[in-house]
């Protein structure tokens, strides 16, 4: 793995060439869908000439292929957008570029970010960086793996229900899902607007902090963004830490529990006060998520109609054009969510499902708020198992959804949550610890993670 500092003060052209060579060497892992080699080398030349400077001058990175970028396609790993060339760049890409960072390519994901394994990609799965017979995690699997393989020192992704945290944990890198509204979503393919967030992968908490510091802040083109509150924090001392009891039961893989318990011990050793906490609403979080998120998906994905942009099917009339374009452009999981979403929003079922789920969501948020009156940070695993085998959950969508049980609560509540590497299971599979904080405590979580890294 590499760190951002490995790329600072060296030739940007060499950095880009090195990253592209590493991407090509690892082609069989399928972390990347495309390289933006030409544009990257052009920008590297400008950095080397001193025409572009900044905190990330000459540092290569990759972006999940649902961020609009210039210099190639933005596919969202779907047939719908297979040929789509974005007319502009996402705000975060612009912000990273303004600091001299260089995007060298676009990474694989579950199509439209629907999934937790990257197996829903229209272009085939990404393989796990520690064991190629296992999934990368998802939906930002490609970004996690590209970071873990050391192709780039950091990568960006989206997290709607765990899509940064879970692949980070499956590949042993740091993954950050910020407070809802921290980072602009302008120019990013929308999934579920009430939980979509933009974050990053890095190999250290310190690097992740730098990237978040650059990306965070108000954007007039995304009215959901908060004024910039992100400021790198000092290592916190004597925090009150709550370990979530419901996430440490016998249903959770023993290797995962063991590694999380070891991390918790290290928090105690560092002088933090650790207690067990319980949350009665957690058992409903997955049900809420898989009602609310498909509802928002069905609305957001209605823009793909075969008329405006993206795939356009051969058709004899308008209704056939809509139907066939959507049939050809979407994967089975996209269609499943559109159907579930349309169903829960339909007049006969709205009260029974969507409204109930939103009420339950408020109770979950209240429960978190109550705990944060006493605790600074909540801790648990990121996922109930380490990376599972390719194909293991593909036949059963509900089994696949169960893998999200520990990540969706923070998403529904809009809380910052990060995944921190916590060693491996006996089989050598990476395990991640999840640190969840109160809204706007993003930098505190990263500072805590950084101080634990140093202690280790
Ligand atoms: N695995 C979750 C889902 O399928 C999360 C996806 C995401 O965060 N984009 O919805």
Coordinates of C-alpha atoms and ligand atoms in Angstrom, one line a residue:
X1 CA 0.0 0.0 0.0
X2 CA 1.1 3.6 -0.5
X3 CA 0.5 6.8 1.3
X4 CA 0.0 10.3 -0.1
X5 CA 3.4 11.4 1.2
X6 CA 5.1 8.8 -1.1
X7 CA 3.9 10.9 -4.1
X8 CA 4.6 14.4 -2.8
X9 CA 7.8 16.1 -4.1
X10 CA 8.4 13.7 -6.9
X11 CA 7.7 14.1 -10.6
X12 CA 4.0 14.2 -11.3
X13 CA 4.6 12.5 -14.6
X14 CA 6.5 9.7 -12.9
X15 CA 3.7 9.4 -10.3
X16 CA 1.0 9.1 -13.0
X17 CA 3.1 6.6 -15.1
X18 CA 3.7 4.5 -12.0
X19 CA 0.1 4.4 -11.0
X20 CA -1.0 3.6 -14.5
X21 CA 1.5 0.8 -14.8
X22 CA 0.3 -0.6 -11.4
X23 CA -3.3 -0.4 -12.7
X24 CA -2.4 -2.4 -15.8
X25 CA -0.4 -5.0 -13.8
X26 CA -3.4 -5.6 -11.7
X27 CA -5.9 -5.7 -14.6
X28 CA -7.1 -9.2 -13.7
X29 CA -8.5 -7.9 -10.4
X30 CA -10.8 -5.6 -12.3
X31 CA -10.7 -2.7 -9.9
X32 CA -10.8 -0.1 -12.8
X33 CA -13.3 0.2 -15.6
X34 CA -11.3 2.8 -17.5
X35 CA -8.0 4.8 -17.5
X36 CA -7.9 8.5 -18.2
X37 CA -4.3 8.3 -19.2
X38 CA -4.1 11.1 -21.7
X39 CA -5.8 13.8 -19.5
X40 CA -3.8 12.6 -16.5
X41 CA -0.4 12.9 -18.3
X42 CA -1.4 16.4 -19.6
X43 CA -2.2 17.5 -16.0
X44 CA 1.0 15.9 -14.7
X45 CA 3.0 18.0 -17.2
X46 CA 1.3 21.2 -15.9
X47 CA 2.1 20.2 -12.3
X48 CA 5.7 19.5 -13.2
X49 CA 6.0 22.9 -14.8
X50 CA 4.7 24.5 -11.6
X51 CA 1.5 25.7 -13.3
X52 CA -0.7 23.7 -10.9
X53 CA 0.2 23.6 -7.3
X54 CA -1.5 22.5 -4.1
X55 CA -1.6 20.1 -1.2
X56 CA -2.0 17.2 -3.5
X57 CA 0.2 18.4 -6.3
X58 CA 1.0 15.4 -8.6
X59 CA -0.8 12.8 -6.4
X60 CA -2.7 10.3 -8.5
X61 CA -6.2 9.0 -7.4
X62 CA -9.1 7.1 -8.9
X63 CA -12.8 7.9 -8.7
X64 CA -15.8 5.6 -8.6
X65 CA -17.4 5.6 -12.0
X66 CA -20.4 7.4 -10.8
X67 CA -18.5 10.7 -10.5
X68 CA -18.6 12.8 -13.6
X69 CA -15.1 13.3 -14.9
X70 CA -13.6 14.7 -18.1
X71 CA -11.3 12.6 -20.3
X72 CA -13.4 9.4 -20.6
X73 CA -16.7 7.8 -19.8
X74 CA -18.8 7.9 -16.7
X75 CA -20.8 4.6 -16.8
X76 CA -22.0 4.0 -13.2
X77 CA -21.0 0.4 -14.2
X78 CA -24.3 0.2 -16.2
X79 CA -25.2 -0.5 -19.9
X80 CA -27.3 2.6 -19.6
X81 CA -24.4 5.0 -19.4
X82 CA -21.8 2.7 -21.1
X83 CA -21.0 5.4 -23.7
X84 CA -21.8 8.5 -21.6
X85 CA -19.2 11.2 -21.7
X86 CA -19.8 13.8 -19.0
X87 CA -20.1 17.4 -20.1
X88 CA -18.6 18.6 -16.8
X89 CA -16.9 17.4 -13.6
X90 CA -18.3 16.7 -10.2
X91 CA -17.5 19.5 -7.7
X92 CA -15.3 17.1 -5.7
X93 CA -13.2 16.3 -8.7
X94 CA -12.8 20.0 -9.3
X95 CA -11.8 20.6 -5.7
X96 CA -9.2 17.8 -5.7
X97 CA -7.9 19.0 -9.1
X98 CA -7.6 22.5 -7.7
X99 CA -5.2 21.1 -5.1
X100 CA -3.1 19.4 -7.8
X101 CA -4.5 15.8 -7.5
X102 CA -4.6 13.8 -10.8
X103 CA -7.4 11.4 -11.6
X104 CA -6.0 8.4 -13.5
X105 CA -9.1 6.3 -13.9
X106 CA -12.6 5.3 -13.0
X107 CA -13.3 2.4 -10.7
X108 CA -15.8 -0.5 -10.8
X109 CA -19.0 -0.5 -8.7
X110 CA -22.4 -2.2 -8.5
X111 CA -24.4 -0.6 -11.3
X112 CA -25.8 2.7 -10.0
X113 CA -24.2 1.8 -6.6
X114 CA -27.0 -0.7 -5.9
X115 CA -25.3 -3.5 -4.0
X116 CA -22.7 -4.6 -1.5
X117 CA -20.3 -6.8 -3.5
X118 CA -19.6 -5.1 -6.9
X119 CA -21.1 -8.2 -8.5
X120 CA -23.9 -6.1 -9.9
X121 CA -21.6 -4.3 -12.2
X122 CA -22.6 -4.6 -15.9
X123 CA -18.9 -5.2 -16.7
X124 CA -18.1 -8.1 -14.2
X125 CA -17.1 -8.1 -10.6
X126 CA -13.9 -6.7 -8.9
X127 CA -12.0 -9.3 -7.0
X128 CA -11.0 -8.9 -3.3
X129 CA -7.4 -7.6 -2.8
X130 CA -6.6 -10.2 -0.1
X131 CA -8.3 -13.2 -1.7
X132 CA -9.3 -13.2 -5.4
X133 CA -12.0 -15.9 -4.8
X134 CA -13.9 -13.4 -2.7
X135 CA -15.8 -10.2 -3.3
X136 CA -14.4 -6.8 -3.1
X137 CA -17.4 -5.6 -1.2
X138 CA -19.5 -2.8 -2.6
X139 CA -20.7 -0.8 -4.0
X140 CA -17.4 1.1 -4.2
X141 CA -15.5 -2.1 -4.5
X142 CA -13.1 -0.9 -7.2
X143 CA -12.0 2.2 -5.3
X144 CA -11.3 0.1 -2.1
X145 CA -9.3 -2.5 -4.0
X146 CA -7.3 0.1 -6.0
X147 CA -6.3 1.7 -2.7
X148 CA -5.5 -1.6 -1.0
X149 CA -3.4 -2.7 -4.0
X150 CA -1.3 0.5 -3.8
X151 CA -2.3 1.6 -7.3
X152 CA -3.1 5.0 -5.8
X153 CA -2.8 6.4 -2.3
X154 CA -6.4 7.4 -2.1
X155 CA -9.7 7.0 -4.0
X156 CA -13.1 8.5 -3.8
X157 CA -16.5 6.8 -3.6
X158 CA -20.1 7.2 -2.5
X159 CA -21.7 5.7 0.6
X160 CA -25.5 5.5 0.7
X161 CA -25.8 2.6 3.0
X162 CA -22.3 1.4 3.5
X163 CA -20.7 1.5 0.1
X164 CA -17.5 3.0 1.3
X165 CA -17.2 1.5 4.8
X166 CA -17.9 -2.1 3.8
X167 CA -15.5 -2.5 0.9
X168 CA -12.9 -0.6 3.0
X169 CA -13.3 -3.2 5.7
X170 CA -13.2 -6.1 3.2
X171 CA -9.9 -4.8 1.9
X172 CA -8.1 -3.4 5.0
X173 CA -8.1 0.3 4.2
X174 CA -9.6 3.3 5.9
X175 CA -13.0 4.3 4.6
X176 CA -14.9 7.6 5.4
X177 CA -18.6 8.2 5.2
X178 CA -19.1 11.8 6.4
X179 CA -22.0 13.6 8.0
X180 CA -24.8 13.9 5.6
X181 CA -24.3 17.2 3.7
X182 CA -20.6 17.5 4.3
X183 CA -19.5 17.0 0.7
X184 CA -21.1 18.3 -2.5
X185 CA -22.9 15.7 -4.6
X186 CA -23.1 17.9 -7.7
X187 CA -22.1 15.8 -10.7
X188 CA -22.5 12.5 -9.0
X189 CA -25.0 9.9 -10.2
X190 CA -27.8 10.0 -7.6
X191 CA -29.0 6.9 -5.8
X192 CA -31.0 7.8 -2.7
X193 CA -31.0 11.5 -2.0
X194 CA -31.7 11.4 1.7
X195 CA -28.7 9.1 2.5
X196 CA -26.2 9.6 -0.4
X197 CA -22.8 10.9 0.8
X198 CA -19.4 11.3 -0.8
X199 CA -16.3 10.1 1.0
X200 CA -12.9 8.5 0.5
X201 CA -10.6 5.6 0.9
X202 CA -7.0 5.9 2.1
X203 CA -4.3 3.9 3.7
X204 CA -4.1 6.0 6.8
X205 CA -6.6 8.1 8.8
X206 CA -4.2 11.1 8.4
X207 CA -4.4 10.8 4.6
X208 CA -8.2 10.4 4.7
X209 CA -8.4 13.6 6.8
X210 CA -6.5 15.6 4.2
X211 CA -8.7 14.4 1.4
X212 CA -11.9 15.1 3.4
X213 CA -10.6 18.5 4.3
X214 CA -10.2 19.3 0.6
X215 CA -13.6 17.9 -0.4
X216 CA -15.8 19.2 2.4
X217 CA -17.8 22.4 2.3
X218 CA -20.7 24.4 1.0
X219 CA -21.4 24.2 -2.8
X220 CA -23.9 26.5 -4.3
X221 CA -24.7 23.8 -6.8
X222 CA -25.8 21.4 -4.1
X223 CA -28.3 23.0 -1.8
X224 CA -28.0 20.1 0.7
X225 CA -24.4 21.0 1.6
X226 CA -23.5 22.4 5.0
X227 CA -21.2 25.3 5.5
X228 CA -17.6 24.0 5.9
X229 CA -17.2 22.6 9.5
X230 CA -14.5 20.1 8.8
X231 CA -11.3 21.1 10.5
X232 CA -8.5 18.6 11.3
X233 CA -8.7 17.8 15.1
X234 CA -6.2 17.0 17.8
X235 CA -6.1 13.4 19.1
X236 CA -9.0 13.2 21.5
X237 CA -8.4 12.0 25.1
X238 CA -10.6 10.2 27.6
X239 CA -13.6 9.8 25.3
X240 CA -16.7 7.9 26.3
X241 CA -17.0 5.0 23.9
X242 CA -20.1 2.9 23.5
X243 CA -19.7 -0.6 22.1
X244 CA -23.0 -1.6 20.3
X245 CA -24.1 -4.8 21.9
X246 CA -26.5 -5.9 19.1
X247 CA -23.5 -5.9 16.7
X248 CA -21.4 -8.2 18.9
X249 CA -23.7 -11.3 19.2
X250 CA -23.0 -14.9 18.2
X251 CA -24.5 -14.2 14.8
X252 CA -21.5 -12.2 13.9
X253 CA -18.4 -14.0 12.6
X254 CA -16.1 -15.0 15.4
X255 CA -13.0 -13.7 13.7
X256 CA -14.7 -10.3 13.2
X257 CA -15.8 -10.1 16.8
X258 CA -12.3 -11.0 17.9
X259 CA -10.6 -8.3 15.9
X260 CA -13.2 -5.7 17.0
X261 CA -12.7 -6.7 20.7
X262 CA -9.0 -6.3 20.3
X263 CA -9.5 -2.8 18.9
X264 CA -11.8 -2.0 21.8
X265 CA -9.1 -3.1 24.2
X266 CA -6.6 -0.7 22.6
X267 CA -9.1 2.1 23.1
X268 CA -9.2 1.3 26.8
X269 CA -5.4 1.1 26.9
X270 CA -5.3 4.6 25.4
X271 CA -7.4 5.9 28.3
X272 CA -10.8 6.0 26.8
X273 CA -13.8 4.9 28.8
X274 CA -15.6 2.0 27.2
X275 CA -19.1 0.7 28.0
X276 CA -21.6 -1.5 26.3
X277 CA -24.7 0.2 24.8
X278 CA -27.9 -1.2 23.4
X279 CA -30.2 0.2 20.7
X280 CA -33.7 -1.2 20.4
X281 CA -34.3 0.3 17.0
X282 CA -31.3 -1.3 15.2
X283 CA -33.3 -4.5 14.4
X284 CA -35.6 -2.4 12.2
X285 CA -32.9 -0.4 10.4
X286 CA -32.5 -2.8 7.5
X287 CA -36.3 -2.9 6.9
X288 CA -36.5 0.9 6.9
X289 CA -33.5 1.2 4.6
X290 CA -34.9 -1.2 2.0
X291 CA -38.2 0.7 1.9
X292 CA -36.8 4.3 1.9
X293 CA -33.9 3.8 -0.4
X294 CA -35.7 1.9 -3.2
X295 CA -38.4 4.6 -3.0
X296 CA -35.8 7.3 -3.6
X297 CA -34.1 5.2 -6.3
X298 CA -37.4 4.7 -8.2
X299 CA -37.7 8.5 -8.3
X300 CA -34.0 9.3 -9.1
X301 CA -33.8 6.6 -11.8
X302 CA -36.8 7.9 -13.7
X303 CA -34.6 10.3 -15.5
X304 CA -33.1 7.4 -17.5
X305 CA -35.8 7.3 -20.2
X306 CA -33.8 6.7 -23.4
X307 CA -34.6 10.2 -24.5
X308 CA -32.4 12.6 -22.8
X309 CA -29.0 10.9 -22.5
X310 CA -27.5 7.4 -22.2
X311 CA -28.8 4.3 -23.9
X312 CA -31.6 4.6 -26.5
X313 CA -33.1 1.4 -27.7
X314 CA -34.5 0.7 -31.1
X315 CA -38.2 1.2 -30.8
X316 CA -41.4 1.8 -32.8
X317 CA -43.1 4.3 -30.4
X318 CA -42.4 6.3 -27.3
X319 CA -43.7 3.8 -24.7
X320 CA -41.6 1.1 -26.3
X321 CA -38.6 3.4 -26.3
X322 CA -38.9 4.0 -22.5
X323 CA -39.5 0.3 -21.8
X324 CA -36.8 -1.2 -24.0
X325 CA -34.2 1.4 -23.1
X326 CA -34.8 0.8 -19.4
X327 CA -34.9 -3.0 -19.9
X328 CA -31.5 -2.9 -21.7
X329 CA -29.9 -0.3 -19.6
X330 CA -30.6 -1.5 -16.1
X331 CA -29.3 -4.6 -14.2
X332 CA -31.7 -7.0 -12.4
X333 CA -30.9 -5.3 -9.0
X334 CA -31.7 -1.8 -10.4
X335 CA -35.1 -3.1 -11.7
X336 CA -35.8 -4.8 -8.4
X337 CA -35.3 -1.6 -6.5
X338 CA -37.4 0.5 -9.0
X339 CA -40.2 -2.0 -8.6
X340 CA -40.0 -2.1 -4.8
X341 CA -39.8 1.7 -4.7
X342 CA -42.7 2.2 -6.9
X343 CA -44.7 -0.2 -4.9
X344 CA -44.0 1.3 -1.5
X345 CA -44.8 4.8 -2.9
X346 CA -48.0 3.7 -4.6
X347 CA -51.2 5.3 -3.1
X348 CA -52.5 2.0 -1.7
X349 CA -49.3 1.1 0.1
X350 CA -47.7 4.5 0.9
X351 CA -49.1 4.7 4.5
X352 CA -48.4 1.0 5.3
X353 CA -44.7 1.0 4.1
X354 CA -43.1 4.3 3.2
X355 CA -44.7 6.4 5.9
X356 CA -44.1 3.8 8.6
X357 CA -40.5 3.5 7.6
X358 CA -40.0 7.3 7.9
X359 CA -41.6 7.3 11.3
X360 CA -39.4 4.4 12.4
X361 CA -36.4 6.3 11.0
X362 CA -37.2 9.2 13.3
X363 CA -37.2 6.8 16.3
X364 CA -33.8 5.5 15.2
X365 CA -32.4 9.0 15.0
X366 CA -33.8 9.8 18.4
X367 CA -32.2 6.8 19.9
X368 CA -28.8 7.8 18.4
X369 CA -29.3 11.4 19.8
X370 CA -30.1 10.0 23.2
X371 CA -26.8 7.9 23.2
X372 CA -24.7 10.9 22.1
X373 CA -25.8 12.8 25.2
X374 CA -23.6 10.3 27.1
X375 CA -21.1 8.9 24.5
X376 CA -18.7 10.5 22.1
X377 CA -18.3 7.6 19.8
X378 CA -20.1 4.3 19.1
X379 CA -18.1 1.3 18.0
X380 CA -18.8 -2.0 16.4
X381 CA -17.9 -4.1 13.3
X382 CA -18.6 -2.7 9.8
X383 CA -20.1 -6.0 8.5
X384 CA -21.1 -9.2 10.2
X385 CA -18.6 -11.3 8.1
X386 CA -15.3 -10.7 6.3
X387 CA -15.4 -10.7 2.5
X388 CA -17.7 -13.5 1.3
X389 CA -17.1 -15.8 -1.7
X390 CA -17.9 -14.5 -5.2
X391 CA -21.4 -15.8 -6.0
X392 CA -22.2 -16.7 -2.4
X393 CA -25.1 -14.2 -2.0
X394 CA -26.0 -13.5 -5.6
X395 CA -29.0 -15.9 -5.8
X396 CA -30.6 -14.5 -2.7
X397 CA -31.1 -10.7 -2.6
X398 CA -32.2 -10.7 1.1
X399 CA -29.0 -12.5 2.1
X400 CA -27.1 -9.8 0.2
X401 CA -29.0 -7.1 2.0
X402 CA -28.3 -8.6 5.4
X403 CA -24.6 -7.8 4.8
X404 CA -25.6 -4.1 5.2
X405 CA -27.1 -4.5 8.6
X406 CA -24.3 -2.6 10.5
X407 CA -23.8 0.2 8.0
X408 CA -27.3 1.4 7.2
X409 CA -28.1 2.8 10.7
X410 CA -25.6 5.6 10.5
X411 CA -26.8 6.3 6.9
X412 CA -30.4 6.6 7.9
X413 CA -29.4 9.0 10.7
X414 CA -27.0 11.0 8.6
X415 CA -24.1 10.4 11.0
X416 CA -20.4 10.3 10.2
X417 CA -19.0 6.8 10.3
X418 CA -15.6 5.5 9.4
X419 CA -14.2 2.0 8.8
X420 CA -10.8 1.5 10.2
X421 CA -8.5 -1.6 9.5
X422 CA -8.4 -3.9 12.5
X423 CA -6.2 -6.8 11.5
X424 CA -7.3 -10.0 9.8
X425 CA -9.2 -13.1 10.7
X426 CA -7.3 -16.4 11.1
X427 CA -7.8 -17.0 7.3
X428 CA -6.0 -13.7 6.6
X429 CA -9.2 -11.7 5.6
X430 CA -9.2 -8.0 6.6
X431 CA -11.6 -6.9 9.3
X432 CA -12.8 -3.3 9.8
X433 CA -14.0 -1.5 12.9
X434 CA -16.7 1.1 12.6
X435 CA -16.5 4.3 14.5
X436 CA -19.8 6.3 14.5
X437 CA -20.0 9.8 15.7
X438 CA -22.4 12.6 16.3
X439 CA -23.2 14.9 13.3
X440 CA -20.2 17.0 12.4
X441 CA -17.8 14.9 14.5
X442 CA -16.1 13.6 11.4
X443 CA -12.7 15.1 12.2
X444 CA -12.8 13.8 15.7
X445 CA -13.4 10.2 14.5
X446 CA -10.4 10.5 12.1
X447 CA -8.2 11.9 14.9
X448 CA -9.2 9.0 17.1
X449 CA -8.4 6.5 14.4
X450 CA -5.1 8.3 13.7
X451 CA -4.0 8.1 17.3
X452 CA -4.9 4.4 17.5
X453 CA -2.9 3.8 14.3
X454 CA 0.1 5.5 15.9
X455 CA -0.3 3.6 19.2
X456 CA -0.3 0.3 17.2
Ligands
LIG1 N1 -25.1 -2.2 0.0 C1 -26.1 -1.1 0.2 C2 -27.1 -1.2 -0.9 O1 -27.1 -2.1 -1.6 C3 -25.3 0.2 0.1 C4 -25.2 0.7 -1.2 C5 -24.5 2.1 -1.2 O2 -24.1 2.6 -0.2 N2 -24.4 2.7 -2.4 O3 -28.0 -0.4 -0.9

